[in-house]
PDB file of C-alpha atoms in Angstrom:
ATOM      1  CA  UNK A   1      15.620-109.592 -89.327  1.00  0.00           C
ATOM      2  CA  UNK A   2      16.687-110.016 -85.744  1.00  0.00           C
ATOM      3  CA  UNK A   3      14.871-112.540 -83.752  1.00  0.00           C
ATOM      4  CA  UNK A   4      15.118-114.531 -80.509  1.00  0.00           C
ATOM      5  CA  UNK A   5      13.664-117.803 -80.187  1.00  0.00           C
ATOM      6  CA  UNK A   6      12.859-119.824 -76.952  1.00  0.00           C
ATOM      7  CA  UNK A   7      11.117-122.840 -78.325  1.00  0.00           C
ATOM      8  CA  UNK A   8       9.909-124.083 -74.829  1.00  0.00           C
ATOM      9  CA  UNK A   9       7.101-122.083 -73.131  1.00  0.00           C
ATOM     10  CA  UNK A  10       7.040-124.563 -70.288  1.00  0.00           C
ATOM     11  CA  UNK A  11       9.788-126.804 -68.844  1.00  0.00           C
ATOM     12  CA  UNK A  12       9.367-129.042 -65.831  1.00  0.00           C
ATOM     13  CA  UNK A  13      12.338-131.017 -64.409  1.00  0.00           C
ATOM     14  CA  UNK A  14      12.939-132.722 -60.917  1.00  0.00           C
ATOM     15  CA  UNK A  15      15.083-131.334 -58.307  1.00  0.00           C
ATOM     16  CA  UNK A  16      18.635-132.307 -58.820  1.00  0.00           C
ATOM     17  CA  UNK A  17      18.222-133.015 -62.444  1.00  0.00           C
ATOM     18  CA  UNK A  18      20.049-131.114 -65.323  1.00  0.00           C
ATOM     19  CA  UNK A  19      18.357-128.107 -66.788  1.00  0.00           C
ATOM     20  CA  UNK A  20      18.794-126.779 -70.310  1.00  0.00           C
ATOM     21  CA  UNK A  21      16.635-123.670 -71.586  1.00  0.00           C
ATOM     22  CA  UNK A  22      17.222-123.271 -75.157  1.00  0.00           C
ATOM     23  CA  UNK A  23      17.687-120.097 -77.031  1.00  0.00           C
ATOM     24  CA  UNK A  24      18.325-119.467 -80.583  1.00  0.00           C
ATOM     25  CA  UNK A  25      18.908-116.291 -82.428  1.00  0.00           C
ATOM     26  CA  UNK A  26      19.190-114.804 -85.852  1.00  0.00           C
ATOM     27  CA  UNK A  27      21.409-111.838 -86.477  1.00  0.00           C
ATOM     28  CA  UNK A  28      24.157-111.828 -89.136  1.00  0.00           C
ATOM     29  CA  UNK A  29      26.712-110.005 -86.966  1.00  0.00           C
ATOM     30  CA  UNK A  30      28.034-110.175 -83.444  1.00  0.00           C
ATOM     31  CA  UNK A  31      25.344-109.755 -81.014  1.00  0.00           C
ATOM     32  CA  UNK A  32      25.449-109.513 -77.195  1.00  0.00           C
ATOM     33  CA  UNK A  33      23.332-112.131 -75.475  1.00  0.00           C
ATOM     34  CA  UNK A  34      21.708-112.158 -71.958  1.00  0.00           C
ATOM     35  CA  UNK A  35      19.528-114.205 -69.730  1.00  0.00           C
ATOM     36  CA  UNK A  36      16.982-112.492 -67.586  1.00  0.00           C
ATOM     37  CA  UNK A  37      14.942-114.227 -64.836  1.00  0.00           C
ATOM     38  CA  UNK A  38      11.845-113.171 -63.177  1.00  0.00           C
ATOM     39  CA  UNK A  39      10.986-115.115 -59.912  1.00  0.00           C
ATOM     40  CA  UNK A  40       7.447-115.126 -58.618  1.00  0.00           C
ATOM     41  CA  UNK A  41       6.252-111.695 -57.473  1.00  0.00           C
ATOM     42  CA  UNK A  42       9.820-110.110 -58.246  1.00  0.00           C
ATOM     43  CA  UNK A  43      11.272-107.930 -60.786  1.00  0.00           C
ATOM     44  CA  UNK A  44      12.825-109.088 -64.077  1.00  0.00           C
ATOM     45  CA  UNK A  45      16.545-109.122 -63.463  1.00  0.00           C
ATOM     46  CA  UNK A  46      19.737-109.877 -65.277  1.00  0.00           C
ATOM     47  CA  UNK A  47      21.068-113.399 -64.748  1.00  0.00           C
ATOM     48  CA  UNK A  48      24.023-113.539 -66.952  1.00  0.00           C
ATOM     49  CA  UNK A  49      25.559-112.113 -70.365  1.00  0.00           C
ATOM     50  CA  UNK A  50      27.759-114.006 -72.601  1.00  0.00           C
ATOM     51  CA  UNK A  51      30.517-111.458 -72.663  1.00  0.00           C
ATOM     52  CA  UNK A  52      31.188-112.021 -68.867  1.00  0.00           C
ATOM     53  CA  UNK A  53      31.407-115.697 -69.177  1.00  0.00           C
ATOM     54  CA  UNK A  54      30.491-116.237 -65.554  1.00  0.00           C
ATOM     55  CA  UNK A  55      28.413-118.633 -63.656  1.00  0.00           C
ATOM     56  CA  UNK A  56      25.665-117.139 -61.603  1.00  0.00           C
ATOM     57  CA  UNK A  57      23.471-119.346 -59.139  1.00  0.00           C
ATOM     58  CA  UNK A  58      25.092-122.407 -60.902  1.00  0.00           C
ATOM     59  CA  UNK A  59      23.858-121.391 -64.430  1.00  0.00           C
ATOM     60  CA  UNK A  60      26.159-120.900 -67.402  1.00  0.00           C
ATOM     61  CA  UNK A  61      25.438-120.239 -70.933  1.00  0.00           C
ATOM     62  CA  UNK A  62      27.916-120.349 -73.980  1.00  0.00           C
ATOM     63  CA  UNK A  63      27.338-118.362 -77.063  1.00  0.00           C
ATOM     64  CA  UNK A  64      27.552-120.737 -80.135  1.00  0.00           C
ATOM     65  CA  UNK A  65      28.057-118.496 -83.210  1.00  0.00           C
ATOM     66  CA  UNK A  66      27.945-121.452 -85.507  1.00  0.00           C
ATOM     67  CA  UNK A  67      24.580-122.795 -84.193  1.00  0.00           C
ATOM     68  CA  UNK A  68      23.385-119.240 -83.385  1.00  0.00           C
ATOM     69  CA  UNK A  69      22.330-120.611 -79.918  1.00  0.00           C
ATOM     70  CA  UNK A  70      22.756-119.304 -76.247  1.00  0.00           C
ATOM     71  CA  UNK A  71      21.429-122.036 -74.197  1.00  0.00           C
ATOM     72  CA  UNK A  72      21.126-121.691 -70.462  1.00  0.00           C
ATOM     73  CA  UNK A  73      22.337-124.734 -68.408  1.00  0.00           C
ATOM     74  CA  UNK A  74      22.613-125.907 -64.843  1.00  0.00           C
ATOM     75  CA  UNK A  75      23.886-129.229 -63.829  1.00  0.00           C
ATOM     76  CA  UNK A  76      21.695-129.824 -60.697  1.00  0.00           C
ATOM     77  CA  UNK A  77      18.230-127.764 -60.656  1.00  0.00           C
ATOM     78  CA  UNK A  78      17.183-126.568 -57.234  1.00  0.00           C
ATOM     79  CA  UNK A  79      13.518-125.667 -56.335  1.00  0.00           C
ATOM     80  CA  UNK A  80      14.373-121.945 -56.037  1.00  0.00           C
ATOM     81  CA  UNK A  81      15.249-121.995 -59.734  1.00  0.00           C
ATOM     82  CA  UNK A  82      11.585-122.099 -60.518  1.00  0.00           C
ATOM     83  CA  UNK A  83      10.918-118.983 -62.494  1.00  0.00           C
ATOM     84  CA  UNK A  84      10.409-117.288 -65.871  1.00  0.00           C
ATOM     85  CA  UNK A  85      13.534-117.084 -67.973  1.00  0.00           C
ATOM     86  CA  UNK A  86      14.095-114.667 -70.928  1.00  0.00           C
ATOM     87  CA  UNK A  87      16.841-114.750 -73.433  1.00  0.00           C
ATOM     88  CA  UNK A  88      17.748-111.423 -74.910  1.00  0.00           C
ATOM     89  CA  UNK A  89      19.798-110.026 -77.747  1.00  0.00           C
ATOM     90  CA  UNK A  90      21.363-106.599 -78.092  1.00  0.00           C
ATOM     91  CA  UNK A  91      22.603-105.990 -81.674  1.00  0.00           C
ATOM     92  CA  UNK A  92      24.925-104.730 -82.780  1.00  0.00           C
ATOM     93  CA  UNK A  93      26.968-105.027 -79.561  1.00  0.00           C
ATOM     94  CA  UNK A  94      26.508-101.806 -77.465  1.00  0.00           C
ATOM     95  CA  UNK A  95      23.199-100.991 -78.871  1.00  0.00           C
ATOM     96  CA  UNK A  96      20.674 -99.535 -76.446  1.00  0.00           C
ATOM     97  CA  UNK A  97      17.771-101.897 -76.954  1.00  0.00           C
ATOM     98  CA  UNK A  98      17.003-105.461 -76.229  1.00  0.00           C
ATOM     99  CA  UNK A  99      15.061-108.042 -78.142  1.00  0.00           C
ATOM    100  CA  UNK A 100      13.543-110.543 -75.981  1.00  0.00           C
ATOM    101  CA  UNK A 101      12.355-114.108 -76.635  1.00  0.00           C
ATOM    102  CA  UNK A 102       8.922-115.299 -75.620  1.00  0.00           C
ATOM    103  CA  UNK A 103      10.248-116.697 -72.298  1.00  0.00           C
ATOM    104  CA  UNK A 104      10.386-120.179 -70.773  1.00  0.00           C
ATOM    105  CA  UNK A 105       8.604-120.870 -67.566  1.00  0.00           C
ATOM    106  CA  UNK A 106      10.819-123.240 -65.646  1.00  0.00           C
ATOM    107  CA  UNK A 107       9.172-125.460 -62.784  1.00  0.00           C
ATOM    108  CA  UNK A 108      11.467-127.540 -60.530  1.00  0.00           C
ATOM    109  CA  UNK A 109       9.625-130.351 -58.994  1.00  0.00           C
ATOM    110  CA  UNK A 110      10.621-131.647 -55.607  1.00  0.00           C
TER     111      UNK A 110
ATOM    112  CA  UNK B   1      12.612 -99.805 -51.615  1.00  0.00           C
ATOM    113  CA  UNK B   2      14.996 -97.299 -53.339  1.00  0.00           C
ATOM    114  CA  UNK B   3      14.790 -99.110 -56.746  1.00  0.00           C
ATOM    115  CA  UNK B   4      12.589 -98.110 -59.766  1.00  0.00           C
ATOM    116  CA  UNK B   5       8.908 -97.177 -58.951  1.00  0.00           C
ATOM    117  CA  UNK B   6       6.080 -97.313 -61.199  1.00  0.00           C
ATOM    118  CA  UNK B   7       2.616 -95.841 -60.698  1.00  0.00           C
ATOM    119  CA  UNK B   8      -0.053 -96.883 -60.782  1.00  0.00           C
ATOM    120  CA  UNK B   9       0.269-100.537 -60.113  1.00  0.00           C
ATOM    121  CA  UNK B  10      -2.989-101.302 -61.891  1.00  0.00           C
ATOM    122  CA  UNK B  11      -4.974 -99.257 -64.423  1.00  0.00           C
ATOM    123  CA  UNK B  12      -8.344-100.201 -66.025  1.00  0.00           C
ATOM    124  CA  UNK B  13      -9.856 -98.121 -68.644  1.00  0.00           C
ATOM    125  CA  UNK B  14     -11.935 -98.161 -71.865  1.00  0.00           C
ATOM    126  CA  UNK B  15     -11.182 -98.217 -75.572  1.00  0.00           C
ATOM    127  CA  UNK B  16     -10.453 -94.832 -77.030  1.00  0.00           C
ATOM    128  CA  UNK B  17      -9.245 -93.385 -73.795  1.00  0.00           C
ATOM    129  CA  UNK B  18      -5.740 -92.000 -72.797  1.00  0.00           C
ATOM    130  CA  UNK B  19      -3.637 -92.883 -69.954  1.00  0.00           C
ATOM    131  CA  UNK B  20      -0.253 -91.862 -68.475  1.00  0.00           C
ATOM    132  CA  UNK B  21       2.163 -94.172 -66.774  1.00  0.00           C
ATOM    133  CA  UNK B  22       4.811 -92.894 -64.440  1.00  0.00           C
ATOM    134  CA  UNK B  23       8.339 -94.305 -63.679  1.00  0.00           C
ATOM    135  CA  UNK B  24      10.834 -92.833 -61.315  1.00  0.00           C
ATOM    136  CA  UNK B  25      14.340 -94.347 -61.799  1.00  0.00           C
ATOM    137  CA  UNK B  26      16.886 -95.394 -59.099  1.00  0.00           C
ATOM    138  CA  UNK B  27      18.582 -92.523 -57.503  1.00  0.00           C
ATOM    139  CA  UNK B  28      21.652 -91.641 -59.724  1.00  0.00           C
ATOM    140  CA  UNK B  29      20.385 -93.352 -62.759  1.00  0.00           C
ATOM    141  CA  UNK B  30      20.110 -91.128 -65.865  1.00  0.00           C
ATOM    142  CA  UNK B  31      18.612 -93.435 -68.293  1.00  0.00           C
ATOM    143  CA  UNK B  32      15.010 -94.815 -68.436  1.00  0.00           C
ATOM    144  CA  UNK B  33      13.524 -97.796 -70.702  1.00  0.00           C
ATOM    145  CA  UNK B  34       9.999 -98.472 -71.340  1.00  0.00           C
ATOM    146  CA  UNK B  35       8.869-102.136 -72.222  1.00  0.00           C
ATOM    147  CA  UNK B  36       5.648-103.775 -72.994  1.00  0.00           C
ATOM    148  CA  UNK B  37       4.740-107.206 -72.090  1.00  0.00           C
ATOM    149  CA  UNK B  38       1.790-108.682 -73.693  1.00  0.00           C
ATOM    150  CA  UNK B  39       0.426-112.271 -74.210  1.00  0.00           C
ATOM    151  CA  UNK B  40       0.850-112.289 -77.947  1.00  0.00           C
ATOM    152  CA  UNK B  41       3.831-109.990 -78.384  1.00  0.00           C
ATOM    153  CA  UNK B  42       5.993-111.050 -75.530  1.00  0.00           C
ATOM    154  CA  UNK B  43       8.432-108.453 -74.061  1.00  0.00           C
ATOM    155  CA  UNK B  44       9.086-105.631 -76.297  1.00  0.00           C
ATOM    156  CA  UNK B  45      11.309-102.741 -75.934  1.00  0.00           C
ATOM    157  CA  UNK B  46       9.551 -99.466 -76.620  1.00  0.00           C
ATOM    158  CA  UNK B  47      11.774 -96.595 -76.080  1.00  0.00           C
ATOM    159  CA  UNK B  48      14.862 -95.292 -74.054  1.00  0.00           C
ATOM    160  CA  UNK B  49      15.620 -91.860 -72.630  1.00  0.00           C
ATOM    161  CA  UNK B  50      19.102 -90.514 -71.409  1.00  0.00           C
ATOM    162  CA  UNK B  51      19.106 -87.439 -69.365  1.00  0.00           C
ATOM    163  CA  UNK B  52      16.044 -86.060 -70.927  1.00  0.00           C
ATOM    164  CA  UNK B  53      16.851 -87.017 -74.428  1.00  0.00           C
ATOM    165  CA  UNK B  54      15.484 -89.755 -76.616  1.00  0.00           C
ATOM    166  CA  UNK B  55      18.394 -92.278 -77.205  1.00  0.00           C
ATOM    167  CA  UNK B  56      16.705 -95.305 -78.712  1.00  0.00           C
ATOM    168  CA  UNK B  57      13.370 -96.329 -80.246  1.00  0.00           C
ATOM    169  CA  UNK B  58      11.822 -99.785 -80.636  1.00  0.00           C
ATOM    170  CA  UNK B  59       8.346-100.913 -81.510  1.00  0.00           C
ATOM    171  CA  UNK B  60       6.459 -97.865 -80.070  1.00  0.00           C
ATOM    172  CA  UNK B  61       3.275 -97.023 -81.706  1.00  0.00           C
ATOM    173  CA  UNK B  62       2.455 -93.540 -82.932  1.00  0.00           C
ATOM    174  CA  UNK B  63      -0.362 -93.469 -80.428  1.00  0.00           C
ATOM    175  CA  UNK B  64       2.280 -93.754 -77.591  1.00  0.00           C
ATOM    176  CA  UNK B  65       4.696 -91.282 -76.678  1.00  0.00           C
ATOM    177  CA  UNK B  66       7.061 -90.775 -73.653  1.00  0.00           C
ATOM    178  CA  UNK B  67       9.362 -88.064 -72.253  1.00  0.00           C
ATOM    179  CA  UNK B  68      11.877 -87.950 -69.444  1.00  0.00           C
ATOM    180  CA  UNK B  69      11.480 -84.715 -67.231  1.00  0.00           C
ATOM    181  CA  UNK B  70      14.441 -82.583 -65.686  1.00  0.00           C
ATOM    182  CA  UNK B  71      14.081 -84.530 -62.382  1.00  0.00           C
ATOM    183  CA  UNK B  72      14.566 -87.776 -64.580  1.00  0.00           C
ATOM    184  CA  UNK B  73      11.262 -89.384 -63.971  1.00  0.00           C
ATOM    185  CA  UNK B  74       9.615 -90.604 -67.106  1.00  0.00           C
ATOM    186  CA  UNK B  75       6.078 -90.794 -68.270  1.00  0.00           C
ATOM    187  CA  UNK B  76       4.649 -92.869 -71.033  1.00  0.00           C
ATOM    188  CA  UNK B  77       1.495 -91.601 -72.647  1.00  0.00           C
ATOM    189  CA  UNK B  78      -0.923 -94.033 -74.374  1.00  0.00           C
ATOM    190  CA  UNK B  79      -3.740 -92.604 -76.266  1.00  0.00           C
ATOM    191  CA  UNK B  80      -6.767 -94.006 -78.391  1.00  0.00           C
ATOM    192  CA  UNK B  81      -6.349 -97.121 -76.451  1.00  0.00           C
ATOM    193  CA  UNK B  82      -7.283-100.373 -78.056  1.00  0.00           C
ATOM    194  CA  UNK B  83      -8.152-103.781 -76.505  1.00  0.00           C
ATOM    195  CA  UNK B  84      -4.692-104.997 -77.857  1.00  0.00           C
ATOM    196  CA  UNK B  85      -2.920-102.459 -75.702  1.00  0.00           C
ATOM    197  CA  UNK B  86      -3.629-104.250 -72.499  1.00  0.00           C
ATOM    198  CA  UNK B  87      -0.400-105.431 -71.183  1.00  0.00           C
ATOM    199  CA  UNK B  88       2.315-105.074 -68.373  1.00  0.00           C
ATOM    200  CA  UNK B  89       4.417-101.980 -68.987  1.00  0.00           C
ATOM    201  CA  UNK B  90       7.714-102.153 -67.384  1.00  0.00           C
ATOM    202  CA  UNK B  91      10.222 -99.453 -66.747  1.00  0.00           C
ATOM    203  CA  UNK B  92      13.825 -99.846 -66.184  1.00  0.00           C
ATOM    204  CA  UNK B  93      16.764 -97.675 -65.270  1.00  0.00           C
ATOM    205  CA  UNK B  94      20.497 -97.575 -65.585  1.00  0.00           C
ATOM    206  CA  UNK B  95      23.251 -95.226 -64.632  1.00  0.00           C
ATOM    207  CA  UNK B  96      25.040 -94.994 -68.075  1.00  0.00           C
ATOM    208  CA  UNK B  97      22.420 -96.037 -70.525  1.00  0.00           C
ATOM    209  CA  UNK B  98      23.799 -99.497 -71.010  1.00  0.00           C
ATOM    210  CA  UNK B  99      21.374-102.207 -71.376  1.00  0.00           C
ATOM    211  CA  UNK B 100      23.257-104.665 -69.336  1.00  0.00           C
ATOM    212  CA  UNK B 101      22.965-102.483 -66.117  1.00  0.00           C
ATOM    213  CA  UNK B 102      19.251-102.008 -66.398  1.00  0.00           C
ATOM    214  CA  UNK B 103      17.145-102.361 -63.150  1.00  0.00           C
ATOM    215  CA  UNK B 104      13.580-103.067 -63.721  1.00  0.00           C
ATOM    216  CA  UNK B 105      10.553-101.766 -62.095  1.00  0.00           C
ATOM    217  CA  UNK B 106       7.596-103.925 -61.023  1.00  0.00           C
ATOM    218  CA  UNK B 107       5.519-102.863 -63.822  1.00  0.00           C
ATOM    219  CA  UNK B 108       2.072-101.213 -64.457  1.00  0.00           C
ATOM    220  CA  UNK B 109      -0.763-103.513 -65.508  1.00  0.00           C
ATOM    221  CA  UNK B 110      -3.114-102.071 -68.046  1.00  0.00           C
ATOM    222  CA  UNK B 111      -6.469-103.415 -68.846  1.00  0.00           C
ATOM    223  CA  UNK B 112      -8.329-101.889 -71.739  1.00  0.00           C
ATOM    224  CA  UNK B 113     -12.045-102.890 -71.720  1.00  0.00           C
TER     225      UNK B 113
END
């Protein structure tokens, strides 16, 4: 069965420190992976997707098929990064539905 | 705000009742998605419509139904409500029905007492 696991419900780091939000998935084929973010009092929005291989707001995520992971990383955290982050999977690629992880609440301490 | 709108913002009702949640997509978007966010289940995809037709189905209960009207707004009907249906219900819309272009609404918070 398809599954997305975000092992950390809460993550707290200091400003300027590196950040890594973990995401593991289970799917035997080739999925499409996404990271979504929800800032306080704002809508859920797409942060990045593995296919585009881009860096958004300093965040990057690499799909590791061997480890079935799609961890979100940022070398230097900023206070405005505090938010709820969701990893999501769409499988097979091009499917119309998203399977979300439980989310990680990231808090950046000054 | 010309984005996705959802009404009502909050809804309190009793077990056994029926409610209707409404979603208006962004101008020009043909596809509407419904999601449920609850404490125990997390964020779950319920159903997707594209230009009035059902396109994809997720973990939607039989007590729940949805439709998309000719003007492209959508309604999610929840009936025989149970305590466990208390959740935040999100709607999202996209132009072509591709998940990566979804724009989310603010959600409707439903509390079943």
